[in-house]
Tab-separated table of N, CA and C in Angstrom:
chain	number	residue	atom	x	y	z
Y	1	VAL	N	19.374	-16.524	-3.982
Y	1	VAL	CA	19.688	-15.953	-4.867
Y	1	VAL	C	20.371	-14.676	-4.491
Y	2	THR	N	21.558	-14.814	-5.183
Y	2	THR	CA	22.907	-14.031	-5.499
Y	2	THR	C	22.543	-13.222	-6.580
Y	3	ALA	N	22.629	-11.489	-6.549
Y	3	ALA	CA	22.926	-11.146	-7.563
Y	3	ALA	C	23.659	-9.757	-8.495
Y	4	TYR	N	24.191	-10.322	-9.241
Y	4	TYR	CA	25.858	-9.668	-9.557
Y	4	TYR	C	25.286	-8.486	-10.353
Y	5	MET	N	25.450	-7.065	-10.694
Y	5	MET	CA	25.229	-5.883	-11.379
Y	5	MET	C	26.582	-6.111	-12.313
Y	6	ALA	N	26.789	-5.990	-13.754
Y	6	ALA	CA	27.732	-5.421	-14.327
Y	6	ALA	C	28.673	-4.208	-13.469
Y	7	GLY	N	29.434	-4.247	-13.411
Y	7	GLY	CA	30.080	-3.229	-12.721
Y	7	GLY	C	29.844	-2.808	-11.751
Y	8	GLN	N	28.607	-3.682	-10.797
Y	8	GLN	CA	28.443	-3.741	-9.008
Y	8	GLN	C	27.993	-2.163	-9.460
Y	9	LEU	N	27.213	-2.922	-7.852
Y	9	LEU	CA	26.094	-1.213	-7.447
Y	9	LEU	C	27.015	-0.088	-6.612
Y	10	SER	N	27.046	0.811	-6.868
Y	10	SER	CA	27.041	1.806	-5.431
Y	10	SER	C	26.578	1.833	-4.559
Y	11	LYS	N	26.847	2.475	-3.665
Y	11	LYS	CA	25.751	2.666	-2.498
Y	11	LYS	C	24.271	3.474	-3.185
Y	12	ASP	N	25.405	5.343	-3.452
Y	12	ASP	CA	23.618	5.757	-4.477
Y	12	ASP	C	23.155	5.281	-5.769
Y	13	GLU	N	24.285	3.668	-5.907
Y	13	GLU	CA	23.001	3.590	-7.470
Y	13	GLU	C	21.865	2.581	-6.957
Y	14	TRP	N	23.014	2.318	-5.863
Y	14	TRP	CA	21.201	1.248	-5.433
Y	14	TRP	C	20.282	1.334	-4.594
Y	15	ALA	N	20.611	2.543	-3.769
Y	15	ALA	CA	19.423	3.670	-2.848
Y	15	ALA	C	17.907	3.695	-4.414
Y	16	GLU	N	18.950	3.918	-5.586
Y	16	GLU	CA	17.754	4.475	-6.919
Y	16	GLU	C	17.547	3.528	-7.207
Y	17	TYR	N	18.713	2.016	-7.210
Y	17	TYR	CA	17.291	0.728	-7.977
Y	17	TYR	C	17.484	-0.213	-7.325
Y	18	GLU	N	17.023	0.524	-6.214
Y	18	GLU	CA	16.596	-0.517	-4.993
Y	18	GLU	C	14.696	-0.952	-5.338
Y	19	GLU	N	13.611	-0.303	-5.867
Y	19	GLU	CA	12.285	-0.302	-5.966
Y	19	GLU	C	11.981	-0.964	-7.149
Y	20	ASP	N	12.429	-0.988	-8.015
Y	20	ASP	CA	12.973	-1.341	-9.083
Y	20	ASP	C	12.808	-2.972	-9.270
Y	21	LEU	N	14.426	-2.753	-8.309
Y	21	LEU	CA	15.979	-4.512	-8.790
Y	21	LEU	C	14.378	-5.549	-7.459
Y	22	ILE	N	13.597	-5.175	-6.696
Y	22	ILE	CA	13.059	-5.998	-5.160
Y	22	ILE	C	11.479	-5.838	-6.735
Y	23	GLU	N	11.195	-5.332	-7.099
Y	23	GLU	CA	9.591	-5.044	-7.842
Y	23	GLU	C	9.636	-6.408	-8.837
Y	24	GLY	N	11.090	-6.354	-9.326
Y	24	GLY	CA	11.653	-6.899	-10.605
Y	24	GLY	C	11.068	-8.358	-10.334
Y	25	PHE	N	12.468	-8.932	-8.625
Y	25	PHE	CA	12.329	-10.505	-8.515
Y	25	PHE	C	11.056	-10.574	-7.795
Y	26	SER	N	10.542	-9.478	-7.353
Y	26	SER	CA	9.212	-10.013	-6.475
Y	26	SER	C	8.098	-10.537	-7.529
Y	27	GLN	N	8.520	-10.593	-8.934
Y	27	GLN	CA	6.825	-11.134	-9.439
Y	27	GLN	C	7.849	-13.166	-9.659
Y	28	PHE	N	7.974	-13.780	-8.451
Y	28	PHE	CA	8.541	-14.173	-8.817
Y	28	PHE	C	7.977	-15.427	-7.352
Y	29	GLY	N	8.261	-15.138	-6.503
Y	29	GLY	CA	7.438	-15.084	-5.247
Y	29	GLY	C	7.547	-14.269	-3.967
Y	30	LYS	N	7.850	-14.838	-2.941
Y	30	LYS	CA	7.945	-13.662	-1.888
Y	30	LYS	C	9.014	-13.834	-1.310
Y	31	ILE	N	9.706	-12.174	-1.096
Y	31	ILE	CA	11.372	-12.404	-1.169
Y	31	ILE	C	10.617	-12.317	0.559
Y	32	ILE	N	12.140	-12.781	1.453
Y	32	ILE	CA	11.762	-12.274	2.911
Y	32	ILE	C	12.841	-11.604	3.609
Y	33	HIS	N	13.714	-11.900	2.694
Y	33	HIS	CA	14.671	-10.484	3.384
Y	33	HIS	C	14.892	-10.319	2.041
Y	34	HIS	N	16.153	-8.982	1.757
Y	34	HIS	CA	17.040	-9.060	0.435
Y	34	HIS	C	18.075	-7.729	1.779
Y	35	TRP	N	19.643	-7.769	1.204
Y	35	TRP	CA	20.744	-7.321	1.165
Y	35	TRP	C	21.243	-6.604	-0.389
Y	36	PHE	N	21.891	-5.324	0.378
Y	36	PHE	CA	23.195	-5.138	-0.698
Y	36	PHE	C	24.137	-5.139	0.750
Y	37	VAL	N	24.722	-5.823	-0.338
Y	37	VAL	CA	26.842	-5.394	0.575
Y	37	VAL	C	27.281	-4.351	0.269
Y	38	LYS	N	28.133	-3.180	1.039
Y	38	LYS	CA	28.441	-2.370	1.106
Y	38	LYS	C	29.932	-2.432	1.639
Y	39	LYS	N	30.599	-1.590	0.794
Y	39	LYS	CA	32.700	-2.152	0.578
Y	39	LYS	C	32.526	-0.900	2.454
Y	40	ASP	N	31.514	-1.136	2.955
Y	40	ASP	CA	32.377	-1.909	4.479
Y	40	ASP	C	32.473	-2.784	5.067
Y	41	GLU	N	31.473	-3.624	4.576
Y	41	GLU	CA	31.690	-5.127	4.930
Y	41	GLU	C	31.741	-6.053	4.671
Y	42	LYS	N	33.523	-5.749	5.353
Y	42	LYS	CA	34.251	-6.708	5.042
Y	42	LYS	C	34.084	-8.539	5.512
Y	43	ASP	N	33.332	-8.643	6.487
Y	43	ASP	CA	33.429	-10.070	6.632
Y	43	ASP	C	32.655	-10.965	5.902
Y	44	ILE	N	31.708	-10.112	5.212
Y	44	ILE	CA	30.926	-11.226	3.906
Y	44	ILE	C	31.830	-11.571	3.002
Y	45	CYS	N	32.018	-12.785	2.637
Y	45	CYS	CA	32.296	-13.356	1.635
Y	45	CYS	C	31.796	-13.029	0.306
Y	46	ALA	N	31.327	-12.151	0.239
Y	46	ALA	CA	31.195	-11.326	-1.128
Y	46	ALA	C	31.548	-9.764	-1.529
Y	47	ASP	N	31.717	-9.852	-2.357
Y	47	ASP	CA	31.938	-8.839	-3.295
Y	47	ASP	C	30.821	-7.220	-3.062
Y	48	PRO	N	31.131	-6.222	-2.796
Y	48	PRO	CA	30.415	-5.154	-1.902
Y	48	PRO	C	29.720	-4.856	-3.553
Y	49	GLY	N	28.105	-4.529	-3.983
Y	49	GLY	CA	27.259	-4.224	-4.937
Y	49	GLY	C	26.519	-4.934	-5.237
Y	50	ASN	N	27.228	-6.384	-4.276
Y	50	ASN	CA	26.153	-7.608	-4.737
Y	50	ASN	C	25.127	-7.869	-3.998
Y	51	LEU	N	23.528	-8.273	-4.053
Y	51	LEU	CA	22.540	-8.004	-4.040
Y	51	LEU	C	21.551	-9.671	-2.977
Y	52	PHE	N	21.193	-9.925	-2.112
Y	52	PHE	CA	21.648	-10.782	-1.893
Y	52	PHE	C	20.090	-10.931	-1.467
Y	53	ILE	N	18.801	-12.171	-2.436
Y	53	ILE	CA	17.487	-12.178	-2.107
Y	53	ILE	C	17.489	-12.690	-1.708
Y	54	GLU	N	16.445	-12.938	-0.322
Y	54	GLU	CA	16.163	-15.040	0.146
Y	54	GLU	C	14.651	-14.617	-0.523
Y	55	TYR	N	14.208	-15.997	-0.216
Y	55	TYR	CA	13.006	-16.068	-0.564
Y	55	TYR	C	12.353	-17.291	-0.170
Y	56	GLU	N	10.615	-17.141	-0.245
Y	56	GLU	CA	9.685	-18.253	0.583
Y	56	GLU	C	10.798	-19.355	0.692
Y	57	THR	N	10.642	-20.128	-0.493
Y	57	THR	CA	10.906	-21.325	-0.977
Y	57	THR	C	12.353	-21.478	-1.548
Y	58	LYS	N	12.496	-22.862	-1.850
Y	58	LYS	CA	13.646	-22.620	-3.417
Y	58	LYS	C	13.253	-22.975	-4.747
Y	59	GLU	N	12.024	-23.449	-5.276
Y	59	GLU	CA	11.009	-22.726	-6.257
Y	59	GLU	C	11.496	-21.555	-6.597
Y	60	GLU	N	10.713	-21.144	-5.310
Y	60	GLU	CA	11.393	-19.552	-5.784
Y	60	GLU	C	11.663	-19.256	-5.657
Y	61	ALA	N	13.213	-19.388	-6.238
Y	61	ALA	CA	14.565	-18.831	-6.267
Y	61	ALA	C	14.975	-18.989	-7.255
Y	62	GLU	N	14.553	-20.825	-7.026
Y	62	GLU	CA	15.008	-20.931	-8.884
Y	62	GLU	C	14.546	-20.097	-9.792
Y	63	LYS	N	13.080	-20.219	-9.405
Y	63	LYS	CA	12.611	-18.952	-11.172
Y	63	LYS	C	12.966	-18.375	-11.199
Y	64	ALA	N	13.148	-17.464	-10.238
Y	64	ALA	CA	13.581	-15.900	-10.071
Y	64	ALA	C	15.158	-16.145	-10.909
Y	65	MET	N	16.380	-17.017	-10.722
Y	65	MET	CA	17.240	-17.201	-11.015
Y	65	MET	C	17.158	-18.057	-12.695
Y	66	ASP	N	15.732	-18.674	-13.098
Y	66	ASP	CA	15.660	-18.961	-14.649
Y	66	ASP	C	15.154	-17.398	-14.664
Y	67	GLY	N	14.705	-16.714	-14.908
Y	67	GLY	CA	13.436	-15.562	-15.305
Y	67	GLY	C	14.382	-13.778	-15.284
Y	68	MET	N	15.385	-13.816	-14.484
Y	68	MET	CA	16.309	-12.605	-14.038
Y	68	MET	C	17.800	-12.956	-14.440
Y	69	GLN	N	17.672	-13.693	-15.078
Y	69	GLN	CA	19.197	-14.179	-15.197
Y	69	GLN	C	19.637	-13.698	-17.101
Y	70	GLY	N	20.447	-12.295	-16.552
Y	70	GLY	CA	21.384	-12.227	-17.854
Y	70	GLY	C	19.946	-10.831	-18.437
Y	71	ARG	N	19.659	-10.354	-17.435
Y	71	ARG	CA	17.809	-9.266	-18.162
Y	71	ARG	C	19.128	-8.114	-17.735
Y	72	ILE	N	18.499	-7.114	-18.811
Y	72	ILE	CA	19.244	-5.860	-18.941
Y	72	ILE	C	18.903	-4.760	-18.107
Y	73	TYR	N	19.201	-4.535	-16.907
Y	73	TYR	CA	18.580	-3.123	-16.380
Y	73	TYR	C	19.677	-1.548	-16.228
Y	74	ASP	N	18.995	-0.671	-16.735
Y	74	ASP	CA	20.198	0.578	-16.720
Y	74	ASP	C	21.260	0.043	-17.983
Y	75	GLU	N	21.422	-0.968	-18.720
Y	75	GLU	CA	22.594	-1.066	-19.528
Y	75	GLU	C	23.507	-2.159	-18.100
Y	76	ARG	N	23.632	-3.211	-17.543
Y	76	ARG	CA	23.989	-3.756	-17.242
Y	76	ARG	C	23.081	-4.852	-16.919
Y	77	THR	N	24.145	-6.156	-16.697
Y	77	THR	CA	23.269	-7.243	-17.185
Y	77	THR	C	23.292	-8.669	-15.941
Y	78	ILE	N	22.310	-8.614	-15.333
Y	78	ILE	CA	22.322	-9.406	-14.570
Y	78	ILE	C	22.236	-10.950	-14.049
Y	79	THR	N	23.417	-11.271	-13.488
Y	79	THR	CA	24.235	-12.250	-13.336
Y	79	THR	C	23.714	-12.839	-12.404
Y	80	LEU	N	23.221	-14.326	-11.852
Y	80	LEU	CA	22.630	-14.554	-10.717
Y	80	LEU	C	23.554	-15.830	-10.771
Y	81	TYR	N	24.213	-15.975	-9.266
Y	81	TYR	CA	24.038	-17.170	-9.323
Y	81	TYR	C	23.741	-18.250	-6.971
């Protein structure tokens, strides 16, 4: 699951939001790994500010996609793809 926050998250915002966002996404299944793309990570085909979340199963990821898509967090829309 890739989460994109409208306006993208800066490093400081990510530090502030991480616990809340992961708690929200974890209600749909077991998160194996998550990472935030930073500005200096140029070899990743993703924009800085994107959040990637890996679930234990595809079904859990699909539930998260359905459950979190379009939610508003701190006046920002969560867009998943």
